PDB file of C-alpha atoms in Angstrom:
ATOM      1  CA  UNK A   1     -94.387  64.698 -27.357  1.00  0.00           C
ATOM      2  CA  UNK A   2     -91.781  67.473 -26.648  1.00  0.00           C
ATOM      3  CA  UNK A   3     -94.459  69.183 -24.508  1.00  0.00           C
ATOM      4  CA  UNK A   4     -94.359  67.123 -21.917  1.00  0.00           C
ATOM      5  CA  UNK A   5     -91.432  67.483 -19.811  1.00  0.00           C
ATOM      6  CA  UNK A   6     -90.860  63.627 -18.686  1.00  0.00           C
ATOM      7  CA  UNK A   7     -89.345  60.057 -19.636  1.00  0.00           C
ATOM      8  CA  UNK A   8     -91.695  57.438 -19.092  1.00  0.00           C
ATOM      9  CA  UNK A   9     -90.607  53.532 -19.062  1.00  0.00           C
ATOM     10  CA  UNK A  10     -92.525  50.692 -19.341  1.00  0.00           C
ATOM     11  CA  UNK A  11     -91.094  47.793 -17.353  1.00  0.00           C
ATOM     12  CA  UNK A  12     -92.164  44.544 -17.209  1.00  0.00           C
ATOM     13  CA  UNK A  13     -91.789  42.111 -14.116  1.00  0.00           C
ATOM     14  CA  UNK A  14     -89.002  44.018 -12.179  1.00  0.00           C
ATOM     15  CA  UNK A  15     -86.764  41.648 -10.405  1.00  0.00           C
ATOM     16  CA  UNK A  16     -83.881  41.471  -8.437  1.00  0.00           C
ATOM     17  CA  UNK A  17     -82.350  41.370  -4.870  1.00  0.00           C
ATOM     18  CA  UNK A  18     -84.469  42.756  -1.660  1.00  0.00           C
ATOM     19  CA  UNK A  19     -87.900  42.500  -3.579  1.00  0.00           C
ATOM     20  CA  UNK A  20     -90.597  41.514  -0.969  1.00  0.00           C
ATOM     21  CA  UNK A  21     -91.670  38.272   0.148  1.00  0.00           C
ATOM     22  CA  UNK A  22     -94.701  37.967  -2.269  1.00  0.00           C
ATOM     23  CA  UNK A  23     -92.505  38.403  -5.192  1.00  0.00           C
ATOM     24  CA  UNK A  24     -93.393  36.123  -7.810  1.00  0.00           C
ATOM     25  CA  UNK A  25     -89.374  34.959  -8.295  1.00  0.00           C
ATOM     26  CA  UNK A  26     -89.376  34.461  -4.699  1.00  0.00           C
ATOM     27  CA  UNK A  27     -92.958  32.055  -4.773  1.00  0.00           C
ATOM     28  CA  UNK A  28     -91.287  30.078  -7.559  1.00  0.00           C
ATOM     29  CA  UNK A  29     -87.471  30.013  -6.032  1.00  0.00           C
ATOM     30  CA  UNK A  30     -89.001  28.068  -2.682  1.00  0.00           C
ATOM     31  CA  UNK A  31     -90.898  25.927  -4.370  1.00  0.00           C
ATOM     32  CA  UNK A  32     -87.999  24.982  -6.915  1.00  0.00           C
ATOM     33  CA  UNK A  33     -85.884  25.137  -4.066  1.00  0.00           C
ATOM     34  CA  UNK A  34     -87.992  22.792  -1.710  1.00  0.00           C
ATOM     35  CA  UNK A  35     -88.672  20.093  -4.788  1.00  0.00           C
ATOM     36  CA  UNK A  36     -92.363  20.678  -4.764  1.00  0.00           C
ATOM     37  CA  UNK A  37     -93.798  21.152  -7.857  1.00  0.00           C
ATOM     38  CA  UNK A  38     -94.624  23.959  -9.776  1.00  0.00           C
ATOM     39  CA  UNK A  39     -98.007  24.420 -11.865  1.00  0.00           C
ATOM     40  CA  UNK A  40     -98.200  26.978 -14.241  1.00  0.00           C
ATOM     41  CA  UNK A  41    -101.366  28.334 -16.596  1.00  0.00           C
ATOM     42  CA  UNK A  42    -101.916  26.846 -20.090  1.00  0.00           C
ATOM     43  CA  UNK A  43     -99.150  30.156 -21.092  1.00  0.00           C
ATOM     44  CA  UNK A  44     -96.131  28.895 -19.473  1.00  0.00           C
ATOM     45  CA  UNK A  45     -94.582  28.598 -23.158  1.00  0.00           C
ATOM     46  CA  UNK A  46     -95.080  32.404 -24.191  1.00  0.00           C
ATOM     47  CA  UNK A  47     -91.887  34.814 -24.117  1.00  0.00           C
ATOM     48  CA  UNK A  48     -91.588  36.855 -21.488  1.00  0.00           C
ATOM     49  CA  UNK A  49     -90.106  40.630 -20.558  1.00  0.00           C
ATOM     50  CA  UNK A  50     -88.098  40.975 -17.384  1.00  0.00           C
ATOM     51  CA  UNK A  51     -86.013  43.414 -16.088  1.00  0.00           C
ATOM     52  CA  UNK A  52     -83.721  43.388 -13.296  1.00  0.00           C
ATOM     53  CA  UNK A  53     -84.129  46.004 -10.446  1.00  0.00           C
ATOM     54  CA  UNK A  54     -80.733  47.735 -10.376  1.00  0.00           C
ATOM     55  CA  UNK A  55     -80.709  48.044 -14.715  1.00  0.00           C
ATOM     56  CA  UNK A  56     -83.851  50.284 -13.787  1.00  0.00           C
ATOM     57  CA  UNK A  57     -81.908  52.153 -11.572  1.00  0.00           C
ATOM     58  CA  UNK A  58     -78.944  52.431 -14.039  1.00  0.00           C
ATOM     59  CA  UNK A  59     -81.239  53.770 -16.381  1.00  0.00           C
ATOM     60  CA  UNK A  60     -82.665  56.107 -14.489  1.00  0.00           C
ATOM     61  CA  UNK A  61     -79.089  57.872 -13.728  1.00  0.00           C
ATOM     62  CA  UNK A  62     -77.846  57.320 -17.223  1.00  0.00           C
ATOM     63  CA  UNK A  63     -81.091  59.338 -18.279  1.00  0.00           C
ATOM     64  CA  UNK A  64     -80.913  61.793 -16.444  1.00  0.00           C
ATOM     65  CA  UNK A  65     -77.154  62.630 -17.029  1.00  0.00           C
ATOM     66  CA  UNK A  66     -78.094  62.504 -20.477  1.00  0.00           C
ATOM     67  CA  UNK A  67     -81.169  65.962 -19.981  1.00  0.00           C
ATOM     68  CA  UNK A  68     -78.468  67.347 -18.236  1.00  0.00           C
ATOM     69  CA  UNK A  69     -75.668  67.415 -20.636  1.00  0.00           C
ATOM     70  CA  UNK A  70     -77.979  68.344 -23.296  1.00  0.00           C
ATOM     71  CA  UNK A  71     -79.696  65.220 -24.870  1.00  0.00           C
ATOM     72  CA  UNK A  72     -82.877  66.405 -23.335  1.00  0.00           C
ATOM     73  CA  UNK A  73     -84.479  67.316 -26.713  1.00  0.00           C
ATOM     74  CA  UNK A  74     -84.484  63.786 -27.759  1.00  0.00           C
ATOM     75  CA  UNK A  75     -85.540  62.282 -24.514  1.00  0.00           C
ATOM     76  CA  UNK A  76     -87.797  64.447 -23.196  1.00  0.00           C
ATOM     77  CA  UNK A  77     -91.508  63.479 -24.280  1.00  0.00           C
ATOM     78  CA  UNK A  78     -90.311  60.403 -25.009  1.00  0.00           C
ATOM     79  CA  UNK A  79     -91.418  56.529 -24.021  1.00  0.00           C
ATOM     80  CA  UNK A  80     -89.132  53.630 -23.882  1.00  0.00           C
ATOM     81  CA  UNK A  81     -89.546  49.774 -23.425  1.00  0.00           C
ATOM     82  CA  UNK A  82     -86.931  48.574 -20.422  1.00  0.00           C
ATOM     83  CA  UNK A  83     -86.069  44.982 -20.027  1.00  0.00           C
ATOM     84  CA  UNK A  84     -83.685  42.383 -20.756  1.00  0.00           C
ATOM     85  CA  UNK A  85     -82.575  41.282 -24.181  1.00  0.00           C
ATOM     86  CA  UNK A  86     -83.265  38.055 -23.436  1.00  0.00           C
ATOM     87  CA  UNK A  87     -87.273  36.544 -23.629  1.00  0.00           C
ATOM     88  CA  UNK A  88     -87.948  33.565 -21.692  1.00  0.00           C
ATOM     89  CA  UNK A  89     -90.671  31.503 -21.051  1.00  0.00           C
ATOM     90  CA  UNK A  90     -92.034  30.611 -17.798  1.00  0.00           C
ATOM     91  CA  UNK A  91     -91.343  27.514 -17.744  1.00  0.00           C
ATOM     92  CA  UNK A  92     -87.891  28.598 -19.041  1.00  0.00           C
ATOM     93  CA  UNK A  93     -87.047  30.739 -16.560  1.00  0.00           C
ATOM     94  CA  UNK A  94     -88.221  28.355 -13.668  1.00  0.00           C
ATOM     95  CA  UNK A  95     -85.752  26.293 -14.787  1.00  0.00           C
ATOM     96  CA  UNK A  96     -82.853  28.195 -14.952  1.00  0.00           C
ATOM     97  CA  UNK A  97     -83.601  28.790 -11.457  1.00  0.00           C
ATOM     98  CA  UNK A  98     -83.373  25.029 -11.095  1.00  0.00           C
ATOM     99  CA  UNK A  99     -79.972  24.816 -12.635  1.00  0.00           C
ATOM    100  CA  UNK A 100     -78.640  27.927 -10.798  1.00  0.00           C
ATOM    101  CA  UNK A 101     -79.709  26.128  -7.244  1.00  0.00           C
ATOM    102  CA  UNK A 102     -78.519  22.463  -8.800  1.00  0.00           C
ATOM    103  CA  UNK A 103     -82.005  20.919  -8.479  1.00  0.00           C
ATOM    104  CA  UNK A 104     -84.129  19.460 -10.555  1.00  0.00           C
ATOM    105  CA  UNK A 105     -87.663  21.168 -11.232  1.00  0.00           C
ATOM    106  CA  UNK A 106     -90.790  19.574 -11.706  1.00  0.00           C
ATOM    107  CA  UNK A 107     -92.870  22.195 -13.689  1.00  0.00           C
ATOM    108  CA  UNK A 108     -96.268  21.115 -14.681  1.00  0.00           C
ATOM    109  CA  UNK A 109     -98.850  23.204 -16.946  1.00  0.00           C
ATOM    110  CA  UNK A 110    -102.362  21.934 -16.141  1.00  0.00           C
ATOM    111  CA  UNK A 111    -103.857  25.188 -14.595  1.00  0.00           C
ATOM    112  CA  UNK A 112    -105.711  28.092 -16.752  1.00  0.00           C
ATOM    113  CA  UNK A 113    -104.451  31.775 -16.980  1.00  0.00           C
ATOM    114  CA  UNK A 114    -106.776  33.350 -15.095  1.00  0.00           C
ATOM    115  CA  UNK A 115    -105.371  37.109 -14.989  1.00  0.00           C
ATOM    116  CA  UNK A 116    -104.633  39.001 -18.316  1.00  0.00           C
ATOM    117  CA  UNK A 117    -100.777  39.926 -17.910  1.00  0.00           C
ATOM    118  CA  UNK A 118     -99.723  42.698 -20.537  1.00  0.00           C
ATOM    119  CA  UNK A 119     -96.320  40.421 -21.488  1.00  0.00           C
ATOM    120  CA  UNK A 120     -98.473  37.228 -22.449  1.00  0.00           C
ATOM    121  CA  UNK A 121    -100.840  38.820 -24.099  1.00  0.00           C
ATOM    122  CA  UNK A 122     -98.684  41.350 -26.261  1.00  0.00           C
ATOM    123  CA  UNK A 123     -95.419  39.480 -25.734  1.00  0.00           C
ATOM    124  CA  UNK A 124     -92.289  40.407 -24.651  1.00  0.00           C
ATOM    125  CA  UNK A 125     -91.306  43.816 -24.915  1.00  0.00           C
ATOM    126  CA  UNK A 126     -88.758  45.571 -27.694  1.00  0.00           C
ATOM    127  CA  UNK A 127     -85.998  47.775 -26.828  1.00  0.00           C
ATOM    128  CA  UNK A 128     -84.516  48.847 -30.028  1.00  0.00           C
ATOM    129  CA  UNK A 129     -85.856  52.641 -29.407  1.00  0.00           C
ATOM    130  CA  UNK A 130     -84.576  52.830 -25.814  1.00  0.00           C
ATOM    131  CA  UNK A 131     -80.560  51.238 -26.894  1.00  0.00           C
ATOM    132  CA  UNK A 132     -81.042  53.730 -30.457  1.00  0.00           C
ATOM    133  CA  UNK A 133     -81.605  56.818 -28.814  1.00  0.00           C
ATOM    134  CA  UNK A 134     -79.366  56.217 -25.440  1.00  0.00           C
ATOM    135  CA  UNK A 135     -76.463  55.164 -26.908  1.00  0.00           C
ATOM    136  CA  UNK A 136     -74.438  52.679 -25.317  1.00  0.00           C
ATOM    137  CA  UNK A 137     -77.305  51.024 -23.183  1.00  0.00           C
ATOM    138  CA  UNK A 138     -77.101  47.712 -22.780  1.00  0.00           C
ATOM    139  CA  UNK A 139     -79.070  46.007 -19.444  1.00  0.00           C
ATOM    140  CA  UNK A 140     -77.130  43.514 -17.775  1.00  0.00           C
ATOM    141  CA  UNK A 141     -77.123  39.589 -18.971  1.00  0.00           C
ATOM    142  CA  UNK A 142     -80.615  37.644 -17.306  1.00  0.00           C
ATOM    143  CA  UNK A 143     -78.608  34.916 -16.350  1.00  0.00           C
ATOM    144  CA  UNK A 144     -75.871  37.015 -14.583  1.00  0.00           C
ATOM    145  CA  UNK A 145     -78.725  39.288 -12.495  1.00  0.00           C
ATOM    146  CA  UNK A 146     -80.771  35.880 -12.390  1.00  0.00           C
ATOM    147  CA  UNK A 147     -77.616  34.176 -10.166  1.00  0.00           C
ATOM    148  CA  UNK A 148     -77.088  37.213  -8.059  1.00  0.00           C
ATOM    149  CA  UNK A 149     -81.110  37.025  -7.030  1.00  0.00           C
ATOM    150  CA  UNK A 150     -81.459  33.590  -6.539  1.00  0.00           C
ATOM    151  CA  UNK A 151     -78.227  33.774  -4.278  1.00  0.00           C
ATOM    152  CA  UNK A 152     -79.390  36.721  -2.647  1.00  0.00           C
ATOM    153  CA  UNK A 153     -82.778  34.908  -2.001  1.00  0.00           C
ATOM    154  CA  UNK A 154     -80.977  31.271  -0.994  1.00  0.00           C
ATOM    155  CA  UNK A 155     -78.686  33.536   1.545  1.00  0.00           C
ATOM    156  CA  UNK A 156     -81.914  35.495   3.059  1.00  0.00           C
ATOM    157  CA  UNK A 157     -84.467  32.505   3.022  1.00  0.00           C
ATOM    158  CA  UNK A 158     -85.202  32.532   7.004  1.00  0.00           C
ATOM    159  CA  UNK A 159     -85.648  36.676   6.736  1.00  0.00           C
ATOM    160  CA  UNK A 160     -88.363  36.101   3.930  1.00  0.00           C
ATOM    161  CA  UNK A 161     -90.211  33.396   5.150  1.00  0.00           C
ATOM    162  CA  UNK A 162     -90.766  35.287   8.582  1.00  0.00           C
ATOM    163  CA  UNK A 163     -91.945  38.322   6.864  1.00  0.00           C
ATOM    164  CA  UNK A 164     -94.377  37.178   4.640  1.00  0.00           C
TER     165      UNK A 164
END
């Protein structure tokens, strides 16, 4: 709608580096990370949507450089999916943590969902409109953001534990 004068963007789980302690990523990294093992609902093998933290705040910029050098007509009004290209599961993505932190994960699925989340239920988002209309876009690799969180969360264990 050219009337209104905004961008919105749907994001999905927004990770990265500096989230706080009751992060999801984080829950799972310590647990991966301290060989205990993690149970998941009975929808630990749907396709997920992430995004990393600082693609969102790529995007942002790259947006608004864009209304400003005259794209706003085909921006403004506008909606866009925001996420990575890749889509993976849970489980999946638990255990890339595993291999990132060179331990083996014990991942069980014996638990039921028991909150509706918008990327199970729908699946994983699309971004074709968003990487059409700003061309160029292109969110950074999951597992090169995924290595630079887990890192960043293996370096500031002792700060997260103490403030959650």
């Amino acid at each position: 709608n050219a009337e209104y004068m905004g961008i919105a963007l749907r994001l999905p789980d927004v990770l990265g580096e500096n989230e706080v302690p009751s992060s999801r990523h984080y829950r799972f990294q310590r647990l991966v990370a301290t060989k205990q093992r993690v149970e998941l609902g009975d929808d630990a093998g749907t396709r997920l949507s992430f995004v990393w933290v600082q693609d969102v705040a790529r995007l942002c910029i790259a947006l608004h450089e864009a209304v400003l050098s005259g794209h706003g007509p085909r921006l403004l009004g506008e909606a866009f999916n925001v996420g990575s290209r890749e889509t993976p599961t849970l489980r999946e993505y638990i255990e890339r943590i595993g291999a990132i932190l060179a331990v083996a994960t014990d991942v069980s699925e014996k638990r039921k969902r028991h909150a509706f989340l918008p990327s199970v239920e729908v699946g994983p988002i699309d971004m074709a409109k968003l990487c059409t209309v700003l061309d160029g876009w292109e969110p950074t690799p999951l597992d090169k953001w995924l290595k630079r969180t887990v890192r960043w969360y293996s370096k500031h264990s002792e700060l997260m534990v103490s403030s959650s």
